[in-house]
């Protein structure tokens, strides 16, 4: 049931772009994206809802393909502060209020 | 305003002892979640509360784990007869659930549990 994230890890230079993918084997109602810096709690980035409503972050965008049960997070012109582990969390169509998180994608930005 | 708080921040216990971990959610947040995060791993769902009822306990690893919540306030996660594999960071999150709107979870700083 756990969504699959790819890649597992990314190393970028400052200013480069990154895409992080999240795919599910079950129909999704929503996809949530969080970022966790080392030793800190996860912080909310973005929610994408079935039907297209999106709530989130100014400098980070995301897409949600309901048919393919996939979401992608786009980080453009990456900054050093973007470093951390990105988790996608999925809520399934049965609306059981439970969010299942993927294993995370570690992003490291080099100066 | 105040965020989600958890206590203790660190707990070292001997194998076989019981531990209680506490979570104070953001005031007014009806939903409360517990997750476990082993070193370098993802967030493992444990249990979810809506108000003081727990519609989903499916993530609790064994009957040594239990949780309760007082109204829409404090929650306590109890681990009995701790084992070394229980060592992890236990994260609590709260949210203001609104159906068909979507919501974000606010995480606490976590309790780092070490079982020796």
PDB file of C-alpha atoms in Angstrom:
ATOM      1  CA  UNK A   1       0.000   0.000   0.000  1.00  0.00           C
ATOM      2  CA  UNK A   2       2.966   2.303   0.487  1.00  0.00           C
ATOM      3  CA  UNK A   3       3.494   4.702  -2.444  1.00  0.00           C
ATOM      4  CA  UNK A   4       6.730   4.339  -4.357  1.00  0.00           C
ATOM      5  CA  UNK A   5       8.997   7.333  -4.667  1.00  0.00           C
ATOM      6  CA  UNK A   6      11.721   7.843  -7.238  1.00  0.00           C
ATOM      7  CA  UNK A   7      14.529   8.555  -7.329  1.00  0.00           C
ATOM      8  CA  UNK A   8      15.711   7.464  -3.884  1.00  0.00           C
ATOM      9  CA  UNK A   9      18.344  10.185  -3.841  1.00  0.00           C
ATOM     10  CA  UNK A  10      19.390  13.175  -5.930  1.00  0.00           C
ATOM     11  CA  UNK A  11      22.464  15.375  -5.875  1.00  0.00           C
ATOM     12  CA  UNK A  12      22.189  18.726  -7.639  1.00  0.00           C
ATOM     13  CA  UNK A  13      24.140  21.912  -7.975  1.00  0.00           C
ATOM     14  CA  UNK A  14      22.460  25.097  -6.841  1.00  0.00           C
ATOM     15  CA  UNK A  15      20.249  26.455  -9.611  1.00  0.00           C
ATOM     16  CA  UNK A  16      19.510  23.095 -11.210  1.00  0.00           C
ATOM     17  CA  UNK A  17      16.035  21.573 -11.453  1.00  0.00           C
ATOM     18  CA  UNK A  18      14.727  18.361  -9.918  1.00  0.00           C
ATOM     19  CA  UNK A  19      11.661  16.181 -10.294  1.00  0.00           C
ATOM     20  CA  UNK A  20      10.546  13.739  -7.626  1.00  0.00           C
ATOM     21  CA  UNK A  21       7.926  11.147  -8.493  1.00  0.00           C
ATOM     22  CA  UNK A  22       5.367   9.327  -6.388  1.00  0.00           C
ATOM     23  CA  UNK A  23       3.237   6.466  -7.664  1.00  0.00           C
ATOM     24  CA  UNK A  24       0.473   4.409  -6.108  1.00  0.00           C
ATOM     25  CA  UNK A  25      -1.060   1.042  -6.881  1.00  0.00           C
ATOM     26  CA  UNK A  26      -4.450   2.223  -5.570  1.00  0.00           C
ATOM     27  CA  UNK A  27      -6.792   5.010  -6.647  1.00  0.00           C
ATOM     28  CA  UNK A  28      -5.913   8.236  -4.915  1.00  0.00           C
ATOM     29  CA  UNK A  29      -8.013  11.012  -3.431  1.00  0.00           C
ATOM     30  CA  UNK A  30      -5.116  13.261  -2.579  1.00  0.00           C
ATOM     31  CA  UNK A  31      -1.343  13.452  -2.539  1.00  0.00           C
ATOM     32  CA  UNK A  32       0.608  15.308   0.134  1.00  0.00           C
ATOM     33  CA  UNK A  33       4.218  16.440  -0.069  1.00  0.00           C
ATOM     34  CA  UNK A  34       6.444  17.141   2.927  1.00  0.00           C
ATOM     35  CA  UNK A  35      10.087  18.020   3.374  1.00  0.00           C
ATOM     36  CA  UNK A  36      12.176  16.921   6.348  1.00  0.00           C
ATOM     37  CA  UNK A  37      15.560  18.396   7.148  1.00  0.00           C
ATOM     38  CA  UNK A  38      18.001  16.323   9.126  1.00  0.00           C
ATOM     39  CA  UNK A  39      17.027  16.130  12.777  1.00  0.00           C
ATOM     40  CA  UNK A  40      13.840  18.122  12.262  1.00  0.00           C
ATOM     41  CA  UNK A  41      10.150  17.349  11.899  1.00  0.00           C
ATOM     42  CA  UNK A  42       8.556  17.099   8.442  1.00  0.00           C
ATOM     43  CA  UNK A  43       7.135  20.353   7.112  1.00  0.00           C
ATOM     44  CA  UNK A  44       4.158  20.656   4.777  1.00  0.00           C
ATOM     45  CA  UNK A  45       4.790  21.694   1.173  1.00  0.00           C
ATOM     46  CA  UNK A  46       1.788  20.834  -0.947  1.00  0.00           C
ATOM     47  CA  UNK A  47      -1.560  19.077  -1.162  1.00  0.00           C
ATOM     48  CA  UNK A  48      -3.011  17.995  -4.481  1.00  0.00           C
ATOM     49  CA  UNK A  49      -6.629  16.936  -4.476  1.00  0.00           C
ATOM     50  CA  UNK A  50      -8.631  14.828  -6.865  1.00  0.00           C
ATOM     51  CA  UNK A  51     -10.376  17.214  -9.195  1.00  0.00           C
ATOM     52  CA  UNK A  52      -7.485  19.576  -9.473  1.00  0.00           C
ATOM     53  CA  UNK A  53      -7.577  21.727  -6.368  1.00  0.00           C
ATOM     54  CA  UNK A  54      -4.087  22.433  -5.136  1.00  0.00           C
ATOM     55  CA  UNK A  55      -2.820  24.073  -1.978  1.00  0.00           C
ATOM     56  CA  UNK A  56       0.817  24.670  -1.433  1.00  0.00           C
ATOM     57  CA  UNK A  57       4.063  26.393  -1.755  1.00  0.00           C
ATOM     58  CA  UNK A  58       4.987  29.431  -3.843  1.00  0.00           C
ATOM     59  CA  UNK A  59       8.317  28.238  -5.176  1.00  0.00           C
ATOM     60  CA  UNK A  60       7.568  24.566  -5.634  1.00  0.00           C
ATOM     61  CA  UNK A  61       4.993  23.084  -7.988  1.00  0.00           C
ATOM     62  CA  UNK A  62       3.476  19.680  -8.404  1.00  0.00           C
ATOM     63  CA  UNK A  63       1.202  17.686 -10.645  1.00  0.00           C
ATOM     64  CA  UNK A  64      -1.313  14.952  -9.923  1.00  0.00           C
ATOM     65  CA  UNK A  65      -2.289  12.512 -12.627  1.00  0.00           C
ATOM     66  CA  UNK A  66      -5.369  10.775 -11.248  1.00  0.00           C
ATOM     67  CA  UNK A  67      -5.582   8.238 -14.067  1.00  0.00           C
ATOM     68  CA  UNK A  68      -2.003   7.106 -13.633  1.00  0.00           C
ATOM     69  CA  UNK A  69      -2.210   7.427  -9.836  1.00  0.00           C
ATOM     70  CA  UNK A  70       0.979   9.442  -9.881  1.00  0.00           C
ATOM     71  CA  UNK A  71       2.239  12.755  -8.605  1.00  0.00           C
ATOM     72  CA  UNK A  72       5.407  14.666  -9.364  1.00  0.00           C
ATOM     73  CA  UNK A  73       7.057  17.440  -7.377  1.00  0.00           C
ATOM     74  CA  UNK A  74       8.997  20.036  -9.350  1.00  0.00           C
ATOM     75  CA  UNK A  75      11.822  21.994  -7.780  1.00  0.00           C
ATOM     76  CA  UNK A  76      13.096  24.667 -10.126  1.00  0.00           C
ATOM     77  CA  UNK A  77      16.255  26.728  -9.748  1.00  0.00           C
ATOM     78  CA  UNK A  78      17.069  24.797  -6.595  1.00  0.00           C
ATOM     79  CA  UNK A  79      18.473  26.603  -3.592  1.00  0.00           C
ATOM     80  CA  UNK A  80      20.716  25.270  -0.832  1.00  0.00           C
ATOM     81  CA  UNK A  81      17.711  25.442   1.489  1.00  0.00           C
ATOM     82  CA  UNK A  82      15.923  22.816  -0.612  1.00  0.00           C
ATOM     83  CA  UNK A  83      18.188  20.088   0.733  1.00  0.00           C
ATOM     84  CA  UNK A  84      16.399  17.465   2.773  1.00  0.00           C
ATOM     85  CA  UNK A  85      14.259  14.371   2.402  1.00  0.00           C
ATOM     86  CA  UNK A  86      11.002  14.725   0.504  1.00  0.00           C
ATOM     87  CA  UNK A  87       8.090  12.476   1.376  1.00  0.00           C
ATOM     88  CA  UNK A  88       4.906  11.968  -0.550  1.00  0.00           C
ATOM     89  CA  UNK A  89       1.852  10.868   1.385  1.00  0.00           C
ATOM     90  CA  UNK A  90      -1.174   9.350  -0.254  1.00  0.00           C
ATOM     91  CA  UNK A  91      -4.804   9.302   0.794  1.00  0.00           C
ATOM     92  CA  UNK A  92      -6.852   6.659  -0.949  1.00  0.00           C
ATOM     93  CA  UNK A  93     -10.322   6.944  -2.427  1.00  0.00           C
ATOM     94  CA  UNK A  94     -11.925   5.165   0.532  1.00  0.00           C
ATOM     95  CA  UNK A  95     -11.338   8.415   2.442  1.00  0.00           C
ATOM     96  CA  UNK A  96     -10.267   6.699   5.607  1.00  0.00           C
ATOM     97  CA  UNK A  97      -8.380   9.829   6.670  1.00  0.00           C
ATOM     98  CA  UNK A  98      -5.159   7.885   6.753  1.00  0.00           C
ATOM     99  CA  UNK A  99      -2.090   9.150   4.945  1.00  0.00           C
ATOM    100  CA  UNK A 100       0.495   6.568   3.948  1.00  0.00           C
ATOM    101  CA  UNK A 101       3.946   7.973   3.314  1.00  0.00           C
ATOM    102  CA  UNK A 102       6.584   6.757   0.883  1.00  0.00           C
ATOM    103  CA  UNK A 103      10.138   6.008   1.921  1.00  0.00           C
ATOM    104  CA  UNK A 104      11.340   9.435   0.878  1.00  0.00           C
ATOM    105  CA  UNK A 105      13.706  10.985  -1.651  1.00  0.00           C
ATOM    106  CA  UNK A 106      16.924  12.484  -0.307  1.00  0.00           C
ATOM    107  CA  UNK A 107      17.876  15.703  -2.065  1.00  0.00           C
ATOM    108  CA  UNK A 108      21.295  17.253  -1.600  1.00  0.00           C
ATOM    109  CA  UNK A 109      22.085  20.636  -3.135  1.00  0.00           C
ATOM    110  CA  UNK A 110      25.727  21.541  -3.678  1.00  0.00           C
ATOM    111  CA  UNK A 111      26.885  25.157  -3.819  1.00  0.00           C
TER     112      UNK A 111
ATOM    113  CA  UNK B   1       0.631  30.382  17.935  1.00  0.00           C
ATOM    114  CA  UNK B   2       1.889  27.269  19.638  1.00  0.00           C
ATOM    115  CA  UNK B   3       2.661  24.285  17.467  1.00  0.00           C
ATOM    116  CA  UNK B   4       2.468  20.600  18.241  1.00  0.00           C
ATOM    117  CA  UNK B   5       4.553  19.690  21.256  1.00  0.00           C
ATOM    118  CA  UNK B   6       5.830  16.290  22.341  1.00  0.00           C
ATOM    119  CA  UNK B   7       7.428  15.061  25.500  1.00  0.00           C
ATOM    120  CA  UNK B   8       9.874  13.830  26.420  1.00  0.00           C
ATOM    121  CA  UNK B   9      12.175  14.859  23.594  1.00  0.00           C
ATOM    122  CA  UNK B  10      14.485  11.958  24.381  1.00  0.00           C
ATOM    123  CA  UNK B  11      13.848   8.771  26.292  1.00  0.00           C
ATOM    124  CA  UNK B  12      16.322   6.028  27.084  1.00  0.00           C
ATOM    125  CA  UNK B  13      14.813   2.930  28.636  1.00  0.00           C
ATOM    126  CA  UNK B  14      15.835  -0.603  29.438  1.00  0.00           C
ATOM    127  CA  UNK B  15      14.416  -3.487  27.475  1.00  0.00           C
ATOM    128  CA  UNK B  16      11.238  -4.762  29.087  1.00  0.00           C
ATOM    129  CA  UNK B  17      10.202  -1.453  30.657  1.00  0.00           C
ATOM    130  CA  UNK B  18       7.038   0.452  29.727  1.00  0.00           C
ATOM    131  CA  UNK B  19       7.182   3.973  28.264  1.00  0.00           C
ATOM    132  CA  UNK B  20       4.628   6.718  27.721  1.00  0.00           C
ATOM    133  CA  UNK B  21       5.016   9.320  25.014  1.00  0.00           C
ATOM    134  CA  UNK B  22       2.899  12.454  25.065  1.00  0.00           C
ATOM    135  CA  UNK B  23       1.587  14.690  22.305  1.00  0.00           C
ATOM    136  CA  UNK B  24      -0.116  18.075  22.675  1.00  0.00           C
ATOM    137  CA  UNK B  25      -1.770  18.992  19.367  1.00  0.00           C
ATOM    138  CA  UNK B  26      -2.546  22.458  18.092  1.00  0.00           C
ATOM    139  CA  UNK B  27      -5.663  23.794  19.773  1.00  0.00           C
ATOM    140  CA  UNK B  28      -8.757  23.174  17.650  1.00  0.00           C
ATOM    141  CA  UNK B  29      -7.234  20.413  15.585  1.00  0.00           C
ATOM    142  CA  UNK B  30      -9.592  17.469  15.559  1.00  0.00           C
ATOM    143  CA  UNK B  31      -7.321  14.930  13.926  1.00  0.00           C
ATOM    144  CA  UNK B  32      -4.182  13.520  15.528  1.00  0.00           C
ATOM    145  CA  UNK B  33      -1.698  11.038  14.075  1.00  0.00           C
ATOM    146  CA  UNK B  34       1.190   9.001  15.422  1.00  0.00           C
ATOM    147  CA  UNK B  35       4.065   7.897  13.190  1.00  0.00           C
ATOM    148  CA  UNK B  36       7.259   5.986  13.808  1.00  0.00           C
ATOM    149  CA  UNK B  37      10.469   6.837  11.974  1.00  0.00           C
ATOM    150  CA  UNK B  38      13.409   4.497  12.249  1.00  0.00           C
ATOM    151  CA  UNK B  39      16.852   5.889  11.501  1.00  0.00           C
ATOM    152  CA  UNK B  40      17.104   6.889   7.854  1.00  0.00           C
ATOM    153  CA  UNK B  41      13.683   5.479   7.078  1.00  0.00           C
ATOM    154  CA  UNK B  42      10.297   6.870   6.095  1.00  0.00           C
ATOM    155  CA  UNK B  43       7.254   7.680   8.192  1.00  0.00           C
ATOM    156  CA  UNK B  44       5.428   4.582   9.377  1.00  0.00           C
ATOM    157  CA  UNK B  45       1.750   5.198  10.231  1.00  0.00           C
ATOM    158  CA  UNK B  46       0.751   3.905  13.663  1.00  0.00           C
ATOM    159  CA  UNK B  47      -2.678   5.265  14.610  1.00  0.00           C
ATOM    160  CA  UNK B  48      -5.102   8.061  13.840  1.00  0.00           C
ATOM    161  CA  UNK B  49      -7.604   9.842  16.105  1.00  0.00           C
ATOM    162  CA  UNK B  50     -10.599  11.883  15.069  1.00  0.00           C
ATOM    163  CA  UNK B  51     -11.603  13.574  18.293  1.00  0.00           C
ATOM    164  CA  UNK B  52     -11.075  10.955  20.972  1.00  0.00           C
ATOM    165  CA  UNK B  53     -12.006   7.964  18.844  1.00  0.00           C
ATOM    166  CA  UNK B  54      -9.474   5.957  16.879  1.00  0.00           C
ATOM    167  CA  UNK B  55     -11.059   4.787  13.619  1.00  0.00           C
ATOM    168  CA  UNK B  56      -7.819   3.237  12.470  1.00  0.00           C
ATOM    169  CA  UNK B  57      -5.389   1.342  14.676  1.00  0.00           C
ATOM    170  CA  UNK B  58      -4.123  -0.826  11.877  1.00  0.00           C
ATOM    171  CA  UNK B  59      -0.610   0.558  12.013  1.00  0.00           C
ATOM    172  CA  UNK B  60       0.118  -0.417  15.601  1.00  0.00           C
ATOM    173  CA  UNK B  61       2.929  -3.011  15.304  1.00  0.00           C
ATOM    174  CA  UNK B  62       1.789  -5.271  18.138  1.00  0.00           C
ATOM    175  CA  UNK B  63      -0.478  -5.436  21.162  1.00  0.00           C
ATOM    176  CA  UNK B  64       2.347  -3.921  23.199  1.00  0.00           C
ATOM    177  CA  UNK B  65       1.439  -0.595  21.580  1.00  0.00           C
ATOM    178  CA  UNK B  66      -1.625   1.375  22.619  1.00  0.00           C
ATOM    179  CA  UNK B  67      -2.763   4.963  22.414  1.00  0.00           C
ATOM    180  CA  UNK B  68      -5.478   7.129  23.809  1.00  0.00           C
ATOM    181  CA  UNK B  69      -6.648  10.684  23.458  1.00  0.00           C
ATOM    182  CA  UNK B  70      -8.569  12.945  25.792  1.00  0.00           C
ATOM    183  CA  UNK B  71     -11.267  14.742  23.830  1.00  0.00           C
ATOM    184  CA  UNK B  72      -9.589  16.816  21.132  1.00  0.00           C
ATOM    185  CA  UNK B  73      -6.567  17.348  23.300  1.00  0.00           C
ATOM    186  CA  UNK B  74      -3.579  15.421  24.590  1.00  0.00           C
ATOM    187  CA  UNK B  75      -2.710  11.976  23.288  1.00  0.00           C
ATOM    188  CA  UNK B  76      -0.520   9.356  24.901  1.00  0.00           C
ATOM    189  CA  UNK B  77       1.249   6.525  23.091  1.00  0.00           C
ATOM    190  CA  UNK B  78       2.183   3.689  25.419  1.00  0.00           C
ATOM    191  CA  UNK B  79       4.669   0.959  24.616  1.00  0.00           C
ATOM    192  CA  UNK B  80       4.716  -1.944  27.042  1.00  0.00           C
ATOM    193  CA  UNK B  81       7.633  -4.324  27.562  1.00  0.00           C
ATOM    194  CA  UNK B  82       9.832  -2.347  25.188  1.00  0.00           C
ATOM    195  CA  UNK B  83      12.099  -4.174  22.766  1.00  0.00           C
ATOM    196  CA  UNK B  84      15.225  -2.932  21.026  1.00  0.00           C
ATOM    197  CA  UNK B  85      13.393  -2.800  17.715  1.00  0.00           C
ATOM    198  CA  UNK B  86      11.101  -0.171  19.224  1.00  0.00           C
ATOM    199  CA  UNK B  87      13.997   2.294  19.112  1.00  0.00           C
ATOM    200  CA  UNK B  88      12.975   5.096  16.761  1.00  0.00           C
ATOM    201  CA  UNK B  89      11.714   8.654  16.637  1.00  0.00           C
ATOM    202  CA  UNK B  90       7.993   8.808  17.359  1.00  0.00           C
ATOM    203  CA  UNK B  91       6.315  11.718  15.613  1.00  0.00           C
ATOM    204  CA  UNK B  92       2.925  13.162  16.344  1.00  0.00           C
ATOM    205  CA  UNK B  93       0.983  15.340  13.913  1.00  0.00           C
ATOM    206  CA  UNK B  94      -2.323  17.169  14.113  1.00  0.00           C
ATOM    207  CA  UNK B  95      -4.611  18.633  11.494  1.00  0.00           C
ATOM    208  CA  UNK B  96      -7.919  20.381  11.135  1.00  0.00           C
ATOM    209  CA  UNK B  97      -9.764  17.892   9.051  1.00  0.00           C
ATOM    210  CA  UNK B  98     -12.255  19.347   6.616  1.00  0.00           C
ATOM    211  CA  UNK B  99     -13.837  16.917   4.248  1.00  0.00           C
ATOM    212  CA  UNK B 100     -13.428  17.582   0.532  1.00  0.00           C
ATOM    213  CA  UNK B 101     -11.132  20.508   1.234  1.00  0.00           C
ATOM    214  CA  UNK B 102      -7.934  18.781   2.080  1.00  0.00           C
ATOM    215  CA  UNK B 103      -5.731  19.542   5.015  1.00  0.00           C
ATOM    216  CA  UNK B 104      -2.124  19.695   6.086  1.00  0.00           C
ATOM    217  CA  UNK B 105      -0.534  17.976   9.008  1.00  0.00           C
ATOM    218  CA  UNK B 106       1.566  19.870  11.496  1.00  0.00           C
ATOM    219  CA  UNK B 107       4.264  17.705  13.000  1.00  0.00           C
ATOM    220  CA  UNK B 108       5.746  17.880  16.453  1.00  0.00           C
ATOM    221  CA  UNK B 109       9.513  17.664  17.057  1.00  0.00           C
ATOM    222  CA  UNK B 110       9.284  13.986  17.946  1.00  0.00           C
ATOM    223  CA  UNK B 111      10.387  11.792  20.833  1.00  0.00           C
ATOM    224  CA  UNK B 112      13.604   9.868  20.269  1.00  0.00           C
ATOM    225  CA  UNK B 113      13.231   6.518  22.023  1.00  0.00           C
ATOM    226  CA  UNK B 114      16.271   4.375  22.665  1.00  0.00           C
ATOM    227  CA  UNK B 115      15.812   0.910  24.155  1.00  0.00           C
ATOM    228  CA  UNK B 116      18.994  -0.548  25.611  1.00  0.00           C
TER     229      UNK B 116
END
